PDB file of C-alpha atoms in Angstrom:
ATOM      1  CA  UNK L1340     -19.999  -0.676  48.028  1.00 83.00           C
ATOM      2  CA  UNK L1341     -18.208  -0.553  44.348  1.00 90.00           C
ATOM      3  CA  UNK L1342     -15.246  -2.857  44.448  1.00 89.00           C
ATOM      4  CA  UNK L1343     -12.861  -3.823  41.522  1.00 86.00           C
ATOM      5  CA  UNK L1344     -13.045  -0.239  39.810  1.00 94.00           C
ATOM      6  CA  UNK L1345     -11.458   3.215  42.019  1.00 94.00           C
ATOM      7  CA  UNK L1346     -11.338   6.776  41.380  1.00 94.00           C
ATOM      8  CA  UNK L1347      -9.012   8.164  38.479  1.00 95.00           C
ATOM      9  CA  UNK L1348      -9.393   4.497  37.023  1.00 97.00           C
ATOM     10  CA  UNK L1349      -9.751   4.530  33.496  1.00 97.00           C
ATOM     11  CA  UNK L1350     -12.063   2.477  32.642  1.00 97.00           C
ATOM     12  CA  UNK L1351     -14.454   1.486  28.818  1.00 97.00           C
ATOM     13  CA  UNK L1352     -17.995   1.638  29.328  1.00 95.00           C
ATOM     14  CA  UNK L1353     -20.208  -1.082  28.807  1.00 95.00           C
ATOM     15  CA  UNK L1354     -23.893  -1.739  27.578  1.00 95.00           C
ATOM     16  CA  UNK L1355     -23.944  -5.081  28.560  1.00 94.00           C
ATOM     17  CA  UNK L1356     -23.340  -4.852  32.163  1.00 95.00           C
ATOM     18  CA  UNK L1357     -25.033  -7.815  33.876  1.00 95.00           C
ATOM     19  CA  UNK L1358     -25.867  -9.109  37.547  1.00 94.00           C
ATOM     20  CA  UNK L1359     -23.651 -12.534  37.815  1.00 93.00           C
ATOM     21  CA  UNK L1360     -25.998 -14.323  39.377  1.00 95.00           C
ATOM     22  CA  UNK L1361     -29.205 -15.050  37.148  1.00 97.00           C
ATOM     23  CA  UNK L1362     -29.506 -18.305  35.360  1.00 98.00           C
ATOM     24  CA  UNK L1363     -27.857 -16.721  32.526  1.00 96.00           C
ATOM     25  CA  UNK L1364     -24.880 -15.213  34.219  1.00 95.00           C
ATOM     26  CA  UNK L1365     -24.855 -18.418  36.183  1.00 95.00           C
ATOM     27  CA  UNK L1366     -23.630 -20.080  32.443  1.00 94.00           C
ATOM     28  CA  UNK L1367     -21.845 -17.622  30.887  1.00 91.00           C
ATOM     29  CA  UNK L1368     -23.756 -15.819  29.009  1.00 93.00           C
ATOM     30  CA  UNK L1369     -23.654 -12.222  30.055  1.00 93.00           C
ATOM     31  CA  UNK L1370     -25.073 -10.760  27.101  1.00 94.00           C
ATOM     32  CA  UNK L1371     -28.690 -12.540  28.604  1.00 96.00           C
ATOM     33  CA  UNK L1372     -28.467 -11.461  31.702  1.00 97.00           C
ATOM     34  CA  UNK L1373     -32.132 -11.097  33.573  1.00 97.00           C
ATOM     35  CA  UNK L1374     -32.155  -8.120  34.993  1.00 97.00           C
ATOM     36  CA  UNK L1375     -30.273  -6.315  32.010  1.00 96.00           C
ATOM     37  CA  UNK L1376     -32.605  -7.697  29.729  1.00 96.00           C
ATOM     38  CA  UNK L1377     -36.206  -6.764  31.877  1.00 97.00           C
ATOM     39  CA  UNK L1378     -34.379  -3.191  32.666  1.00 97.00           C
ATOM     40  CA  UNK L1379     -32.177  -1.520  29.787  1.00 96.00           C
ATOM     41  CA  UNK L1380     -35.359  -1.217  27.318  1.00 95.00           C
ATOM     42  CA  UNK L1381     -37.155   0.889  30.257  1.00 96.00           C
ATOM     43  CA  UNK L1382     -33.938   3.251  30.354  1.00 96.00           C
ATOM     44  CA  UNK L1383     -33.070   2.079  34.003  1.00 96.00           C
ATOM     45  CA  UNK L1384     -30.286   0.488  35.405  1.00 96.00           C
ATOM     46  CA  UNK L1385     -29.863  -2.922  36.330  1.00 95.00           C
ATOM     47  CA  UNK L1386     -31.967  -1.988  39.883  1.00 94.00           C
ATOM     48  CA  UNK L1387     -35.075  -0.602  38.009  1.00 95.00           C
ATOM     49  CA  UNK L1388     -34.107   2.707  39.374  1.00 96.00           C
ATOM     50  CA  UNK L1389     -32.802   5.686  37.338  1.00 96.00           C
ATOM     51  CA  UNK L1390     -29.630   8.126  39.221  1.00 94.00           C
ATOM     52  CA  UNK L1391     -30.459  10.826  36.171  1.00 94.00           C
ATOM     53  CA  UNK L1392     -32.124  13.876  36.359  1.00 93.00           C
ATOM     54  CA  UNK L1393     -32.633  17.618  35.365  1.00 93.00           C
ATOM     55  CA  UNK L1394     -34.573  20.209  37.441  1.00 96.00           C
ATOM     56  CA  UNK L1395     -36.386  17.748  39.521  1.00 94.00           C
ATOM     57  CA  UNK L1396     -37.598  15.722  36.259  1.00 96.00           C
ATOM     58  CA  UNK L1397     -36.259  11.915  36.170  1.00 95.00           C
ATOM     59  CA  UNK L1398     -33.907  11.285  32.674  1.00 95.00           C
ATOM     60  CA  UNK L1399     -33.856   8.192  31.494  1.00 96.00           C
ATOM     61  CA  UNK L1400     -30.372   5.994  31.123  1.00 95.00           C
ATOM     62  CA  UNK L1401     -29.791   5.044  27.399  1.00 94.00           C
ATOM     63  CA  UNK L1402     -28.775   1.583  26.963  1.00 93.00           C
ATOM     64  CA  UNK L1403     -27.241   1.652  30.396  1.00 94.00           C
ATOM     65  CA  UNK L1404     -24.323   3.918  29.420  1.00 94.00           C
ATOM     66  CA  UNK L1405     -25.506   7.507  28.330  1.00 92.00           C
ATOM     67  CA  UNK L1406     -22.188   8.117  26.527  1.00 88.00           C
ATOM     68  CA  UNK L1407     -23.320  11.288  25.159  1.00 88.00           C
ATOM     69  CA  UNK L1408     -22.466  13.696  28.151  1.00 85.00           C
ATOM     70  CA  UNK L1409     -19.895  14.776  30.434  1.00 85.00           C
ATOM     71  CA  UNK L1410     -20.372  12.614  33.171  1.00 89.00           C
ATOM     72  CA  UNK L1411     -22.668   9.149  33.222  1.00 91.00           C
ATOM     73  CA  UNK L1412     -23.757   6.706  36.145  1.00 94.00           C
ATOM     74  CA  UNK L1413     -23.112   3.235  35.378  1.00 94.00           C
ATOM     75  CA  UNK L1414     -22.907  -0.431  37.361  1.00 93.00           C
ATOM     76  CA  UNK L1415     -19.900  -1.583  38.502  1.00 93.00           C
ATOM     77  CA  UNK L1416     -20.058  -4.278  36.293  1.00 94.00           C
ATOM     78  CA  UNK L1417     -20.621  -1.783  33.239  1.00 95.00           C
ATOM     79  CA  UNK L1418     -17.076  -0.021  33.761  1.00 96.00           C
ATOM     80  CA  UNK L1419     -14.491  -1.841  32.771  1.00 97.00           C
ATOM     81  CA  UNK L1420     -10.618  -0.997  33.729  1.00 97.00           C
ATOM     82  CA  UNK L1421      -8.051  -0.718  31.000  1.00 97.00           C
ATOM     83  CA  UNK L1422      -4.644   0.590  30.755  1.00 97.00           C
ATOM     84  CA  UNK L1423      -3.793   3.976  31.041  1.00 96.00           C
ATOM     85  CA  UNK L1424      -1.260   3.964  28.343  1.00 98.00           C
ATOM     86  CA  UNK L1425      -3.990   3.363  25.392  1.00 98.00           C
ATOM     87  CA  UNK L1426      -5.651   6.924  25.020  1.00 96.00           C
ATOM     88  CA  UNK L1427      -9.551   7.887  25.639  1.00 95.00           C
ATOM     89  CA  UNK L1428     -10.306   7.966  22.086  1.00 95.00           C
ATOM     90  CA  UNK L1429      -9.261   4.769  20.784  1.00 97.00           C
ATOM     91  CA  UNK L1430     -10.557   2.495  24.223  1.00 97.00           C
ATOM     92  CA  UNK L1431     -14.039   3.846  23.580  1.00 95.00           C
ATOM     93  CA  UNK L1432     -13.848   1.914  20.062  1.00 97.00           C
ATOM     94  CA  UNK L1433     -13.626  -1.520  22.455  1.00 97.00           C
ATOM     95  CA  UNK L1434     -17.060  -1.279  23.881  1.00 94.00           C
ATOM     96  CA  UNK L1435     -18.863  -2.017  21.024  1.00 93.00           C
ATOM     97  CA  UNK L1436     -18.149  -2.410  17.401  1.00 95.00           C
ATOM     98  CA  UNK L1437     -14.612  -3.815  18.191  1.00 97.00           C
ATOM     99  CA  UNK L1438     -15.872  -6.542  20.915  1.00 97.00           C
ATOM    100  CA  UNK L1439     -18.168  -7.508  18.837  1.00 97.00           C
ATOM    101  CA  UNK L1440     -16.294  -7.798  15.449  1.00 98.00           C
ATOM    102  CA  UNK L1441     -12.981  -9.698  17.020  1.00 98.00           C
ATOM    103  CA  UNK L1442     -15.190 -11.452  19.516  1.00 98.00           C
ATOM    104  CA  UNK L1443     -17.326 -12.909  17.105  1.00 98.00           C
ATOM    105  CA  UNK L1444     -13.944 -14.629  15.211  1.00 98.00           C
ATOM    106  CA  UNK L1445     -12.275 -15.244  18.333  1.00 98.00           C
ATOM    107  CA  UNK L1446     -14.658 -16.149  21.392  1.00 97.00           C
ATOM    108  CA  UNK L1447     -18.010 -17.029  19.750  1.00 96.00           C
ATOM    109  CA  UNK L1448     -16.514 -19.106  16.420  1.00 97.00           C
ATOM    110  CA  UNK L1449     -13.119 -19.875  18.062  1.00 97.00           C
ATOM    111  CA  UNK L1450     -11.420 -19.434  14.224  1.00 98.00           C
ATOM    112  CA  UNK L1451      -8.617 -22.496  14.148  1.00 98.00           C
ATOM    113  CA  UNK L1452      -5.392 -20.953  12.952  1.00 98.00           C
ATOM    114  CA  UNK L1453      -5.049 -21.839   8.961  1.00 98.00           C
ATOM    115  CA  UNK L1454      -8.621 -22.221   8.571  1.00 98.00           C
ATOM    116  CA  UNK L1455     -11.021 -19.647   6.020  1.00 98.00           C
ATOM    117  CA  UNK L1456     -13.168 -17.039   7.109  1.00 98.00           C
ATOM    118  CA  UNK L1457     -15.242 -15.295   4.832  1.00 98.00           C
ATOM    119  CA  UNK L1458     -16.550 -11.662   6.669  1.00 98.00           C
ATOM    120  CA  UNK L1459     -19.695 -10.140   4.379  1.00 98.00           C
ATOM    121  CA  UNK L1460     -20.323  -6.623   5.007  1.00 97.00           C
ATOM    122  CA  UNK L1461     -16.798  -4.579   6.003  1.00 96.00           C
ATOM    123  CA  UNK L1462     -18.021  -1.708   7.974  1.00 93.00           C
ATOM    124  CA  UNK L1463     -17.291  -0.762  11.847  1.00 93.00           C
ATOM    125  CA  UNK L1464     -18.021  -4.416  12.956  1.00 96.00           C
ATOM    126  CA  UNK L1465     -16.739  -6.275   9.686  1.00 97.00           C
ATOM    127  CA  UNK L1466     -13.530  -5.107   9.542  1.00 98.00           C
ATOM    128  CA  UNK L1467     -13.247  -6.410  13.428  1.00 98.00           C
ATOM    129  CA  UNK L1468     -14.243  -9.678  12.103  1.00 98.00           C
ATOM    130  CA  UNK L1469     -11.426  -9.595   9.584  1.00 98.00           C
ATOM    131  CA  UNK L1470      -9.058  -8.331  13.054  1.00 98.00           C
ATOM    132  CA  UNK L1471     -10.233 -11.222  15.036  1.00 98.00           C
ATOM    133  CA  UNK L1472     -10.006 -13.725  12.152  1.00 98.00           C
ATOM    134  CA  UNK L1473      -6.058 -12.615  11.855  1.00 98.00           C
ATOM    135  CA  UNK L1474      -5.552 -12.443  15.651  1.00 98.00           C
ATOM    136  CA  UNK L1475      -6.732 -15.777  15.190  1.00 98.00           C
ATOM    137  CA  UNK L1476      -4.382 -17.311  12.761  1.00 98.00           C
ATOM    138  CA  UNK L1477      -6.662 -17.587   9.897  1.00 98.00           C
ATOM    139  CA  UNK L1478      -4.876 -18.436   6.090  1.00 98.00           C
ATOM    140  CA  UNK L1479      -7.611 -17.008   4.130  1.00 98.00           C
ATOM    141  CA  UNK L1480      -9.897 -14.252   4.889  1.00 98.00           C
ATOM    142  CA  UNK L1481     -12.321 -13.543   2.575  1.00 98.00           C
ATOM    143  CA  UNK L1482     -13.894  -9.912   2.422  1.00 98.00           C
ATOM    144  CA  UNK L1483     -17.244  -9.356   0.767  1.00 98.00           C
ATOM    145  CA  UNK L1484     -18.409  -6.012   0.523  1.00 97.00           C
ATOM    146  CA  UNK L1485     -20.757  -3.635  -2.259  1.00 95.00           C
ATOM    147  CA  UNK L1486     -18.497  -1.123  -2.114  1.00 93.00           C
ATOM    148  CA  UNK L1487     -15.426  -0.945  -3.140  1.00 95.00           C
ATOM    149  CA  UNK L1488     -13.585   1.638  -0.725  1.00 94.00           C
ATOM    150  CA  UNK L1489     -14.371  -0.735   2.090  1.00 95.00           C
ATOM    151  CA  UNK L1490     -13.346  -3.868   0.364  1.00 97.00           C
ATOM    152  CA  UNK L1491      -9.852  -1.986  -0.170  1.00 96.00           C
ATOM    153  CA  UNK L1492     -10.057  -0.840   3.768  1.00 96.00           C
ATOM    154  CA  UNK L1493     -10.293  -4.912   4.738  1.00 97.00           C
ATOM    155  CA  UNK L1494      -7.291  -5.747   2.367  1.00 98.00           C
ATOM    156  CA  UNK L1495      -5.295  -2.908   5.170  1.00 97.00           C
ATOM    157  CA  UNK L1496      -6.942  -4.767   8.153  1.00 97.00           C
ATOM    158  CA  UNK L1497      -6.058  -8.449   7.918  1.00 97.00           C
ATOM    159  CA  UNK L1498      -8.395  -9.924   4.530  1.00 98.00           C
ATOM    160  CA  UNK L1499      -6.148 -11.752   2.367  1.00 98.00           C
ATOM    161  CA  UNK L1500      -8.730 -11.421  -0.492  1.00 98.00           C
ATOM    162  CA  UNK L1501     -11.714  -9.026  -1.768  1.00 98.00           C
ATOM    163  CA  UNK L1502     -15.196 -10.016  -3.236  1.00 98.00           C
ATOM    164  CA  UNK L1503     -17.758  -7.566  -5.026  1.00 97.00           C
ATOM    165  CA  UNK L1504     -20.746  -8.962  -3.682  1.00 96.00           C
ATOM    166  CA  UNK L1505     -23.356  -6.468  -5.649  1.00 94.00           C
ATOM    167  CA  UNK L1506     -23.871  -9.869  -7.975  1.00 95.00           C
ATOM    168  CA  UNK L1507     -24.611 -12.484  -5.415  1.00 94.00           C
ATOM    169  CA  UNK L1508     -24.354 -15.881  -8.122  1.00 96.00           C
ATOM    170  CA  UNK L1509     -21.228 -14.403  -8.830  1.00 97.00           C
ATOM    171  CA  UNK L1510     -19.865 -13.580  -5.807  1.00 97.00           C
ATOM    172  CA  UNK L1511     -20.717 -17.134  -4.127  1.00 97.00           C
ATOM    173  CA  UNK L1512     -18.751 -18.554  -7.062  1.00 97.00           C
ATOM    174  CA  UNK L1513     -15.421 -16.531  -6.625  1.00 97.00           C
ATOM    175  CA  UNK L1514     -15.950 -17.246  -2.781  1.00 98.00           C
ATOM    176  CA  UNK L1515     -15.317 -20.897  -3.878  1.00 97.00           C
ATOM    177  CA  UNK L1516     -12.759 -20.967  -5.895  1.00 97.00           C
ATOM    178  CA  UNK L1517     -10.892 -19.242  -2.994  1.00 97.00           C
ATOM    179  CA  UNK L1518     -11.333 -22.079  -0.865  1.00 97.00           C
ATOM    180  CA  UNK L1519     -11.098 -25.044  -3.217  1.00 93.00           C
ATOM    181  CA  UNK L1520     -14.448 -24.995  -4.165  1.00 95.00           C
ATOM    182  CA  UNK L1521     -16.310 -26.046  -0.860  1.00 95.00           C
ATOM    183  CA  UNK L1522     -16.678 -22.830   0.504  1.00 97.00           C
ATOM    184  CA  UNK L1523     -15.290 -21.230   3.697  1.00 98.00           C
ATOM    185  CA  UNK L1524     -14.990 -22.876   7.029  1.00 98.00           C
ATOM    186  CA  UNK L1525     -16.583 -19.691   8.851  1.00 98.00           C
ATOM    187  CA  UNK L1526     -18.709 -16.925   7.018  1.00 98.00           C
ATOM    188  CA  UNK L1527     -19.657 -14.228   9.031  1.00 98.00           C
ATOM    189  CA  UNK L1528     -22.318 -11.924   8.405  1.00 98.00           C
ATOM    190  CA  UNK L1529     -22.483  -8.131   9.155  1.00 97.00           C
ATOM    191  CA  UNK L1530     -23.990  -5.909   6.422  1.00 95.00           C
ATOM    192  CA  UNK L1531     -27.355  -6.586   8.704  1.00 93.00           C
ATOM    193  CA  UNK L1532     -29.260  -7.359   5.004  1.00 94.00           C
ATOM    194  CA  UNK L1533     -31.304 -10.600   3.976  1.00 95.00           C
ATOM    195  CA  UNK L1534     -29.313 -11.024   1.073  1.00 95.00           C
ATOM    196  CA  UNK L1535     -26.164 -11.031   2.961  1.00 96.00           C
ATOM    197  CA  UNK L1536     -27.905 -13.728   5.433  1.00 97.00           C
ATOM    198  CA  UNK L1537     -28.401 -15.632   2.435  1.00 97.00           C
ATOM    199  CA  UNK L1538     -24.823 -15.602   1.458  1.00 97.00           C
ATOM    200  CA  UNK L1539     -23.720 -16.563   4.298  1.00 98.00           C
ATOM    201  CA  UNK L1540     -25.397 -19.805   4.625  1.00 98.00           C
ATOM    202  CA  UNK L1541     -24.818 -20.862   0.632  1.00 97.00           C
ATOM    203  CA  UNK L1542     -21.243 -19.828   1.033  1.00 98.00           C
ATOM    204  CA  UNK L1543     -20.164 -21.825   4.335  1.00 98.00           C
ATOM    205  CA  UNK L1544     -18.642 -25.266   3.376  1.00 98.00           C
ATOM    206  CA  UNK L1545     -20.860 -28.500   4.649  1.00 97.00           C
ATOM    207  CA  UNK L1546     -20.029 -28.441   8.500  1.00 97.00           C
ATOM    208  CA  UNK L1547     -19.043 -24.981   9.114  1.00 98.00           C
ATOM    209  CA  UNK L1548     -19.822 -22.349  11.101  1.00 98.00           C
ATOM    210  CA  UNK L1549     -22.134 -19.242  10.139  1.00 98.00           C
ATOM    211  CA  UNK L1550     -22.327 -16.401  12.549  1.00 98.00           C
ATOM    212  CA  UNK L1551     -25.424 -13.461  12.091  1.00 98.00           C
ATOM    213  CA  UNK L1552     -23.621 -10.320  13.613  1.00 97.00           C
ATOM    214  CA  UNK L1553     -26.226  -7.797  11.494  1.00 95.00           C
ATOM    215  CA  UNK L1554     -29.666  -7.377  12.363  1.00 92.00           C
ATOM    216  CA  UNK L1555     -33.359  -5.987  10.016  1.00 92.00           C
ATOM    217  CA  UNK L1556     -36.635  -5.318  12.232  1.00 92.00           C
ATOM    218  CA  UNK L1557     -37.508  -8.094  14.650  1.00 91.00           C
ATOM    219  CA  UNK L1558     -40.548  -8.297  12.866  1.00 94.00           C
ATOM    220  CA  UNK L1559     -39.221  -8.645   9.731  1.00 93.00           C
ATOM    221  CA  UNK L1560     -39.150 -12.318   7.741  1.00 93.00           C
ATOM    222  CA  UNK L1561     -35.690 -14.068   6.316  1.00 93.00           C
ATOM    223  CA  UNK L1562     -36.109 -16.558   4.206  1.00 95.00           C
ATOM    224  CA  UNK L1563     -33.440 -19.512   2.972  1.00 96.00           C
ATOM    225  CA  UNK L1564     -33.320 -22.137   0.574  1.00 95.00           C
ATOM    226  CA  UNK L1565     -33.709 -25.241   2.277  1.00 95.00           C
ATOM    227  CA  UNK L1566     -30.646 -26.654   0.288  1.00 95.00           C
ATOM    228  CA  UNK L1567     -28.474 -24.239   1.831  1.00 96.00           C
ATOM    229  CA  UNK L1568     -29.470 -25.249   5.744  1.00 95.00           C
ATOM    230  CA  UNK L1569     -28.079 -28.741   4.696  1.00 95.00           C
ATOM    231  CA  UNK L1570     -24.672 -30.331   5.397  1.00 95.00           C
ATOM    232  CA  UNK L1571     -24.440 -29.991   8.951  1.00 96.00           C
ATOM    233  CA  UNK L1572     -23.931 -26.520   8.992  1.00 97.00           C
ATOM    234  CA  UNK L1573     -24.100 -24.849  12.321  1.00 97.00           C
ATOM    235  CA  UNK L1574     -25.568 -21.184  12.628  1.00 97.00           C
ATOM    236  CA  UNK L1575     -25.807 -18.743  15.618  1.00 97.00           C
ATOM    237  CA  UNK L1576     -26.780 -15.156  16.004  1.00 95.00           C
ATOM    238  CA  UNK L1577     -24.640 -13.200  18.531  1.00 95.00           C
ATOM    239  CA  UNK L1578     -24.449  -9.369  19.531  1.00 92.00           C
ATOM    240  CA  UNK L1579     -21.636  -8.752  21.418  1.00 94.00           C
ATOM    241  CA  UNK L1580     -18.873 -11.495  19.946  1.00 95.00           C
ATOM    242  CA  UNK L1581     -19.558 -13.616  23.295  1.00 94.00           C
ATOM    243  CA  UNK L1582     -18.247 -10.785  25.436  1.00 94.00           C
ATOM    244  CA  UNK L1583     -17.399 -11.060  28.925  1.00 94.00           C
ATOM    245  CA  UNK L1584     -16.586  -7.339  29.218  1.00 94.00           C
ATOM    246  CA  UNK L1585     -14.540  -7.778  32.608  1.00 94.00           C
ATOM    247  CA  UNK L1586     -11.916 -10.175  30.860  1.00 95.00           C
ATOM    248  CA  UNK L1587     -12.132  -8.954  27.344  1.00 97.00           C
ATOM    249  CA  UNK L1588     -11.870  -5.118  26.992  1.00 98.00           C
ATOM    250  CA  UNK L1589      -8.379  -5.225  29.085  1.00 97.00           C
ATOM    251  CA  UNK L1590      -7.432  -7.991  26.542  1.00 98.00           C
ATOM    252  CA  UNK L1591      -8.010  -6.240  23.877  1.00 98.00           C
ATOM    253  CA  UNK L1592      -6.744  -2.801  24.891  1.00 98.00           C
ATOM    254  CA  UNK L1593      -3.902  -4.681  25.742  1.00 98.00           C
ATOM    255  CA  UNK L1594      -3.861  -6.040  21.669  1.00 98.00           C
ATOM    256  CA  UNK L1595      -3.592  -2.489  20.914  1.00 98.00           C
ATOM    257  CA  UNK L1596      -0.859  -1.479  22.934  1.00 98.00           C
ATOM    258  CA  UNK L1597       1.149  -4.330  21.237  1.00 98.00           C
ATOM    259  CA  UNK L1598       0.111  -2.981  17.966  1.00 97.00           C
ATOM    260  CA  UNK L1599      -1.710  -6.445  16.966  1.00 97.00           C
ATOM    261  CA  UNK L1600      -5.098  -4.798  16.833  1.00 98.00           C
ATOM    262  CA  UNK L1601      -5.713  -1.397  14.733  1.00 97.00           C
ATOM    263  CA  UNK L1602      -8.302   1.016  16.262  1.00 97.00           C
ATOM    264  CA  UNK L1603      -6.669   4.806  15.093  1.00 97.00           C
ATOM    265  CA  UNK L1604      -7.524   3.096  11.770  1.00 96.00           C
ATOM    266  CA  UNK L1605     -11.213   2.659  12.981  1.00 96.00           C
ATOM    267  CA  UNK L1606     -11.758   6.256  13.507  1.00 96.00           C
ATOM    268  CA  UNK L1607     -12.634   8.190  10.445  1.00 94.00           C
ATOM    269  CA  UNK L1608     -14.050  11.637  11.789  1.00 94.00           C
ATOM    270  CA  UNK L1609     -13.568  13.528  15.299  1.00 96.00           C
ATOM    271  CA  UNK L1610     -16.580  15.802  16.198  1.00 96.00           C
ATOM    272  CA  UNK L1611     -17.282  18.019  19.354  1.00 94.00           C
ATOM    273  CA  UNK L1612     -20.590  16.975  21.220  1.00 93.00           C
ATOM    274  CA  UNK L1613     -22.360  20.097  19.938  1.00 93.00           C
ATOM    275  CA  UNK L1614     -22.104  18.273  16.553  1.00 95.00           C
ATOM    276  CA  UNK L1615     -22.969  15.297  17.454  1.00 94.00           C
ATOM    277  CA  UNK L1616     -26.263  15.223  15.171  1.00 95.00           C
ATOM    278  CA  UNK L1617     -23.545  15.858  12.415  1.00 94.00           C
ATOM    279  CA  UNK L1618     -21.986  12.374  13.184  1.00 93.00           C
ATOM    280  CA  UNK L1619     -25.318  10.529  13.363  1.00 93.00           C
ATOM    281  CA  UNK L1620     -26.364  11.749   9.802  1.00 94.00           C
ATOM    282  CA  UNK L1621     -23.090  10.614   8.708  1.00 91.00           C
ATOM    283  CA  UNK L1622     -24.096   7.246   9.761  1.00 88.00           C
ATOM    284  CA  UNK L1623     -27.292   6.988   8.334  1.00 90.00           C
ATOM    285  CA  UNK L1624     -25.353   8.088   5.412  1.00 89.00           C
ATOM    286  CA  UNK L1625     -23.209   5.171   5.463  1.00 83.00           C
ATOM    287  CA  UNK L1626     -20.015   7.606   5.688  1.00 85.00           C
ATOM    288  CA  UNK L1627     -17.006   6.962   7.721  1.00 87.00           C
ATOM    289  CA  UNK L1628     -16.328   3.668   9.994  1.00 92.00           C
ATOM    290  CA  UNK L1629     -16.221   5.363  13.145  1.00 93.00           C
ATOM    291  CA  UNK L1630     -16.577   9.168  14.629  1.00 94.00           C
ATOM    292  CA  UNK L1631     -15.739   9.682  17.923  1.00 95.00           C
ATOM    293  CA  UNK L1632     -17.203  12.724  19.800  1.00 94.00           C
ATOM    294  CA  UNK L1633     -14.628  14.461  21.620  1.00 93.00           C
ATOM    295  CA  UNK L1634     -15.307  16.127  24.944  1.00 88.00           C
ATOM    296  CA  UNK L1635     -12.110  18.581  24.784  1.00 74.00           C
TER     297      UNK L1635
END
C-alpha cells in the first residue's frame, strides 16, 4: 500500500512524519500532527503499533526513526526521497539540525532579502540559521556565540559579523550599533539558555520577529522584562523550521548539490556504530557540530 517512495529509493528519514488528515495536517502544520503527537512519546508508530522486535520481545521505535541500526521501519510519510547524486552521509544532516536551522530563516520567519538577522547560539542548528538567513538574501547577519571557535565557524557559513555574547549588556550594545541602533529585524535563538531567550527579545528592533529554536525543561520558568515584550514585537517557538518534510528535504538536498548550502562543513567527526556512545559524550561535551555514525 506504500506509494510515492520504491525500493533502492534513497530516501532522508524523518521524525516528524504525520497523517495528513488531522486538524493540524488539515492547516499545515505537520510538526502537530495528532496521531504523531499521541504516538511518538509511547515509541510507536503513527498506528499505535510497534513492527520492532528481538526474540519474541516487542522494541520500541525511537522518535519514529530508530536511526541507530542497520535497517529501521518507518511511515511512508517519514521517508523522504532525495537525489541520488548527494551522498548518504551528508543527506542524513537534512533531517534534523539542517531543516530546522534554514527552515527557521526561510519558511517560519520568511527573512526579506537585505534585511538583519541576528542568530544567538552557533552550534549544529545556529549555523543553519546563518545558511538560511544567506539563502535568503539577508545584508547583515549577526552571529552571537560564547565561544569563540564557533563564532569564527559562522563568519565561514554566511554571518557577516561576530558577537561575544559571554557579557550580555555588552553584547546587546554592539548588536545595535550593527544595525543602526534599533536592533535586528529577526533574532533567532538557539543556544537553548534563558539568557539567550532574553537576548533575543531585547535585541529584536520594535516590530520584528523573534524565533525560540532552543529549548530548557518544560517545567522550567523564563522570565522577561516586560519592557522588552513591547513594540510590537512578534515571537514564536518552532522545532522543525516549519518543515514540510515531503517538499523540503529534496529542496534542500537539491541546495547542496548546487553548492548553495554547506553540509561536509557540518560534519566534524565520523564514528562506526560500535562507538556510537563515543559520539554522544562528545555531545554532552559540547565538541564537534555534527558526527555521523557510519554503517561501512
Amino acid at each position: 500500500a506504500v506509494v510515492g517512495v520504491r525500493p533502492g529509493d534513497h530516501v532522508v528519514c524523518s521524525w516528524n512524519p504525520h497523517c495528513g488528515e488531522c486538524f493540524y495536517c488539515r492547516r499545515d502544520l505537520p510538526i502537530l500532527c495528532e496521531p504523531y503527537k499521541r504516538q511518538e512519546p509511547r515509541g510507536v508508530l503513527l498506528d499505535g503499533r510497534s513492527r520492532l522486535s528481538l526474540d519474541g520481545e516487542l522494541v520500541h521505535h525511537f522518535s519514529v526513526v530508530s536511526s541507530h541500526a542497520q535497517y529501521c521501519v518507518v511511515p511512508q510519510s517519514g521517508a523522504i526521497v532525495v537525489p541520488r547524486e548527494i551522498p548518504f552521509d551528508r543527506a542524513c544532516l537534512i533531517g534534523c539540525g539542517v531543516m530546522t536551522g534554514v527552515g527557521a530563516a526561510v519558511r517560519k520567519a520568511e527573512v526579506e532579502p537585505g534585511s538583519s538577522v541576528l542568530v544567538i547560539g552557533c552550534g549544529a542548528v545556529g549555523l543553519n540559521v546563518v545558511q538560511g538567513a544567506r539563502i535568503a538574501g539577508a545584508a547583515t547577519i549577526i552571529a552571537a556565540d560564547l565561544d569563540a571557535d564557533r563564532r569564527e565557524r559562522a563568519l565561514e557559513f554566511g554571518a557577516t559579523q561576530a558577537v561575544d555574547a559571554s557579557e550580555p549588556a555588552a553584547a546587546l550594545e554592539a548588536i545595535r550599533k550593527l544595525c543602526s541602533g534599533r536592533g535586528p529585524d529577526y533574532a533567532f535563538e538557539s543556544a537553548g539558555h534563558e539568557g539567550a531567550f532574553r537576548l533575543a527579545v531585547e535585541a529584536v528592533r520594535p516590530g520584528g520577529q523573534v524565533v525560540f529554536l532552543g529549548k530548557v525543561n518544560v517545567d522550567r520558568e523564563v522570565s522577561f522584562r516586560w519592557g522588552s515584550l513591547m513594540g510590537e514585537k512578534r515571537i514564536v517557538r518552532s522545532s522543525y523550521g516549519g518543515a514540510v518534510p515531503s517538499r523540503d528535504f529534496p529542496w534542500l538536498a537539491q541546495l547542496y548539490l548546487e553548492g548553495r548550502l554547506k553540509l561536509d562543513e557540518l560534519i566534524t567527526r565520523r564514528i562506526r556504530l560500535d562507538d556510537i556512545n563515543e559520539g554522544f559524550e562528545d555531545m554532552r561535551r559540547g565538541q564537534g557540530i555534527r558526527t555521523v555514525v557510519m554503517f561501512e
